């Protein structure tokens, strides 16, 4: 699967393996993280395996990797999964913002009369155009009625939607339906 390609989780083969059971850090790993963070004085813990819950609050703060500290090696697979989940949540939020905006714009566009401006329709596709508006989006009915074939083609690519029709007039009508007009 290509890097950056969307993943279809509807198939069992595409579900990523769970993060390995990395266990709790050892006392030495805790000391190394605390020492490296520069936030606390080194504490001596001799030969004792301590669970993370027994670390004092200031050490836990140091382990949150704020202030330029580097995460210990055992945290890397967890951080990778968290980063992936954060990116997915950001994309979902942007898609929801675009969909909400588009619902309001389509409602407005259904009532537009000559001379009034359209509400823009944002892209809901994940990618570089997410939540964006194409450069040739018509501002009113007059601009819609003079859209050229090349502009309609560019908007098809931008939105990832086919505006089907036997000629440019039919394709304009399909685009008008897409934006909520007519």
Short mmCIF file of C-alpha atoms in Angstrom, two decimals:
data_model
loop_
_atom_site.label_atom_id
_atom_site.label_comp_id
_atom_site.label_asym_id
_atom_site.label_seq_id
_atom_site.Cartn_x
_atom_site.Cartn_y
_atom_site.Cartn_z
CA UNK A 1 0.00 0.00 0.00
CA UNK A 2 1.40 3.40 -0.96
CA UNK A 3 2.43 5.78 1.81
CA UNK A 4 -0.21 8.41 2.45
CA UNK A 5 -2.89 6.42 0.58
CA UNK A 6 -6.26 6.18 2.31
CA UNK A 7 -6.80 2.89 4.12
CA UNK A 8 -10.01 0.89 3.73
CA UNK A 9 -10.72 -0.58 7.16
CA UNK A 10 -13.70 -2.57 5.84
CA UNK A 11 -11.36 -5.44 5.05
CA UNK A 12 -9.71 -7.49 7.80
CA UNK A 13 -6.41 -7.49 5.87
CA UNK A 14 -6.12 -3.70 6.11
CA UNK A 15 -6.54 -3.40 9.87
CA UNK A 16 -3.15 -2.53 11.37
CA UNK A 17 -1.75 -4.79 14.07
CA UNK A 18 -2.20 -3.57 17.63
CA UNK A 19 0.62 -1.69 19.29
CA UNK A 20 3.00 -4.12 20.91
CA UNK A 21 2.66 -4.65 24.62
CA UNK A 22 5.61 -2.52 25.65
CA UNK A 23 5.06 -2.79 29.40
CA UNK A 24 6.03 -0.25 31.99
CA UNK A 25 9.38 1.54 31.96
CA UNK A 26 12.09 0.28 34.25
CA UNK A 27 13.56 2.43 36.99
CA UNK A 28 16.59 3.08 34.76
CA UNK A 29 14.38 4.23 31.87
CA UNK A 30 12.46 6.52 34.20
CA UNK A 31 15.67 7.96 35.58
CA UNK A 32 17.08 8.47 32.08
CA UNK A 33 13.94 10.31 30.96
CA UNK A 34 13.85 12.44 34.10
CA UNK A 35 17.55 13.23 33.89
CA UNK A 36 17.39 14.10 30.19
CA UNK A 37 14.41 16.40 30.65
CA UNK A 38 16.47 18.69 32.83
CA UNK A 39 13.33 19.39 34.85
CA UNK A 40 14.20 17.44 37.98
CA UNK A 41 17.18 16.51 40.07
CA UNK A 42 18.27 12.96 39.68
CA UNK A 43 16.80 10.63 42.25
CA UNK A 44 18.58 7.49 43.21
CA UNK A 45 16.55 4.36 42.81
CA UNK A 46 18.74 1.35 43.29
CA UNK A 47 17.79 -1.92 41.69
CA UNK A 48 14.05 -1.52 42.12
CA UNK A 49 11.53 -2.03 39.32
CA UNK A 50 8.88 0.62 39.94
CA UNK A 51 5.51 0.85 38.18
CA UNK A 52 4.65 4.17 36.53
CA UNK A 53 1.86 4.82 39.03
CA UNK A 54 4.40 5.15 41.84
CA UNK A 55 6.37 7.90 40.14
CA UNK A 56 5.89 11.22 41.91
CA UNK A 57 3.86 13.86 40.06
CA UNK A 58 6.85 15.97 39.09
CA UNK A 59 8.48 12.96 37.43
CA UNK A 60 5.27 12.20 35.55
CA UNK A 61 5.33 15.79 34.30
CA UNK A 62 8.86 15.24 33.07
CA UNK A 63 7.72 12.09 31.29
CA UNK A 64 5.07 14.01 29.35
CA UNK A 65 7.96 15.16 27.18
CA UNK A 66 7.28 18.87 27.48
CA UNK A 67 10.06 21.42 27.42
CA UNK A 68 12.13 19.73 24.72
CA UNK A 69 12.60 16.35 26.40
CA UNK A 70 12.84 13.28 24.19
CA UNK A 71 10.51 10.35 24.73
CA UNK A 72 12.08 7.06 25.80
CA UNK A 73 12.27 4.34 23.13
CA UNK A 74 9.38 2.34 24.59
CA UNK A 75 7.03 5.25 23.81
CA UNK A 76 7.80 5.48 20.05
CA UNK A 77 5.19 2.95 18.79
CA UNK A 78 2.55 4.54 21.01
CA UNK A 79 3.43 8.03 19.73
CA UNK A 80 3.22 6.83 16.11
CA UNK A 81 -0.29 5.48 16.70
CA UNK A 82 -1.33 8.69 18.49
CA UNK A 83 -0.03 10.82 15.60
CA UNK A 84 -1.96 8.70 13.09
CA UNK A 85 -5.14 9.00 15.13
CA UNK A 86 -4.69 12.78 15.50
CA UNK A 87 -4.32 13.19 11.72
CA UNK A 88 -7.46 11.13 11.14
CA UNK A 89 -9.40 13.20 13.69
CA UNK A 90 -8.19 16.44 12.07
CA UNK A 91 -9.41 15.23 8.65
CA UNK A 92 -12.78 14.22 10.11
CA UNK A 93 -13.13 17.66 11.72
CA UNK A 94 -12.30 19.43 8.45
CA UNK A 95 -14.77 17.25 6.54
CA UNK A 96 -17.47 18.03 9.11
CA UNK A 97 -16.72 21.76 8.86
CA UNK A 98 -16.95 21.61 5.06
CA UNK A 99 -20.19 19.57 5.14
CA UNK A 100 -21.80 21.96 7.62
CA UNK A 101 -20.77 24.97 5.54
CA UNK A 102 -21.99 23.28 2.35
CA UNK A 103 -25.41 22.48 3.82
CA UNK A 104 -25.95 26.14 4.64
CA UNK A 105 -24.61 27.25 1.25
CA UNK A 106 -26.85 24.82 -0.67
CA UNK A 107 -29.86 26.06 1.27
CA UNK A 108 -28.93 29.65 0.42
CA UNK A 109 -28.19 28.76 -3.21
CA UNK A 110 -31.63 27.18 -3.60
CA UNK A 111 -33.13 30.63 -3.01
CA UNK A 112 -30.69 32.75 -5.04
CA UNK A 113 -32.22 35.06 -7.62
CA UNK A 114 -30.54 37.11 -10.36
CA UNK A 115 -27.88 39.44 -9.03
CA UNK A 116 -27.47 37.76 -5.65
CA UNK A 117 -24.27 35.88 -4.75
CA UNK A 118 -23.97 32.14 -4.26
CA UNK A 119 -22.69 30.56 -1.09
CA UNK A 120 -19.48 28.70 -1.89
CA UNK A 121 -19.26 24.91 -1.76
CA UNK A 122 -16.12 23.56 -0.11
CA UNK A 123 -14.39 20.31 -0.96
CA UNK A 124 -15.21 17.43 1.39
CA UNK A 125 -12.55 15.10 -0.07
CA UNK A 126 -9.51 14.33 2.08
CA UNK A 127 -6.48 15.78 0.35
CA UNK A 128 -4.93 19.13 -0.46
CA UNK A 129 -8.30 20.67 -1.42
CA UNK A 130 -10.11 19.63 1.78
CA UNK A 131 -12.31 22.50 3.00
CA UNK A 132 -11.18 24.66 0.04
CA UNK A 133 -13.05 26.36 -2.81
CA UNK A 134 -11.95 26.12 -6.47
CA UNK A 135 -10.67 29.32 -8.11
CA UNK A 136 -13.40 29.44 -10.80
CA UNK A 137 -16.39 28.98 -8.49
CA UNK A 138 -19.21 31.15 -9.93
CA UNK A 139 -20.37 34.01 -7.74
CA UNK A 140 -23.90 34.28 -9.17
CA UNK A 141 -26.33 32.90 -11.79
CA UNK A 142 -24.77 34.99 -14.55
CA UNK A 143 -21.32 33.56 -13.86
CA UNK A 144 -22.80 30.05 -13.63
CA UNK A 145 -24.38 30.39 -17.07
CA UNK A 146 -21.07 31.28 -18.72
CA UNK A 147 -18.92 28.53 -17.16
CA UNK A 148 -16.69 27.00 -19.81
CA UNK A 149 -16.04 23.30 -20.30
CA UNK A 150 -12.45 23.62 -18.99
CA UNK A 151 -13.69 25.29 -15.80
CA UNK A 152 -16.27 22.56 -15.23
CA UNK A 153 -13.53 19.94 -15.76
CA UNK A 154 -11.32 21.67 -13.17
CA UNK A 155 -14.18 21.73 -10.68
CA UNK A 156 -14.87 18.02 -11.28
CA UNK A 157 -11.26 17.27 -10.37
CA UNK A 158 -11.33 19.64 -7.39
CA UNK A 159 -14.53 18.19 -5.90
CA UNK A 160 -14.05 14.60 -7.09
CA UNK A 161 -17.57 14.66 -8.58
CA UNK A 162 -18.72 14.08 -12.18
CA UNK A 163 -20.99 16.77 -13.64
CA UNK A 164 -22.44 14.56 -16.35
CA UNK A 165 -24.18 15.76 -19.45
CA UNK A 166 -24.10 15.45 -23.24
CA UNK A 167 -23.02 19.09 -23.68
CA UNK A 168 -21.74 22.05 -21.69
CA UNK A 169 -25.29 23.28 -20.92
CA UNK A 170 -26.25 19.91 -19.39
CA UNK A 171 -23.00 19.83 -17.41
CA UNK A 172 -23.68 23.35 -16.09
CA UNK A 173 -27.10 22.12 -14.99
CA UNK A 174 -25.47 19.17 -13.18
CA UNK A 175 -23.05 21.57 -11.47
CA UNK A 176 -25.95 23.88 -10.53
CA UNK A 177 -27.69 20.91 -8.91
CA UNK A 178 -24.48 20.04 -7.04
CA UNK A 179 -24.27 23.53 -5.50
CA UNK A 180 -27.96 23.54 -4.60
CA UNK A 181 -29.17 25.85 -7.33
CA UNK A 182 -32.23 24.82 -9.46
#
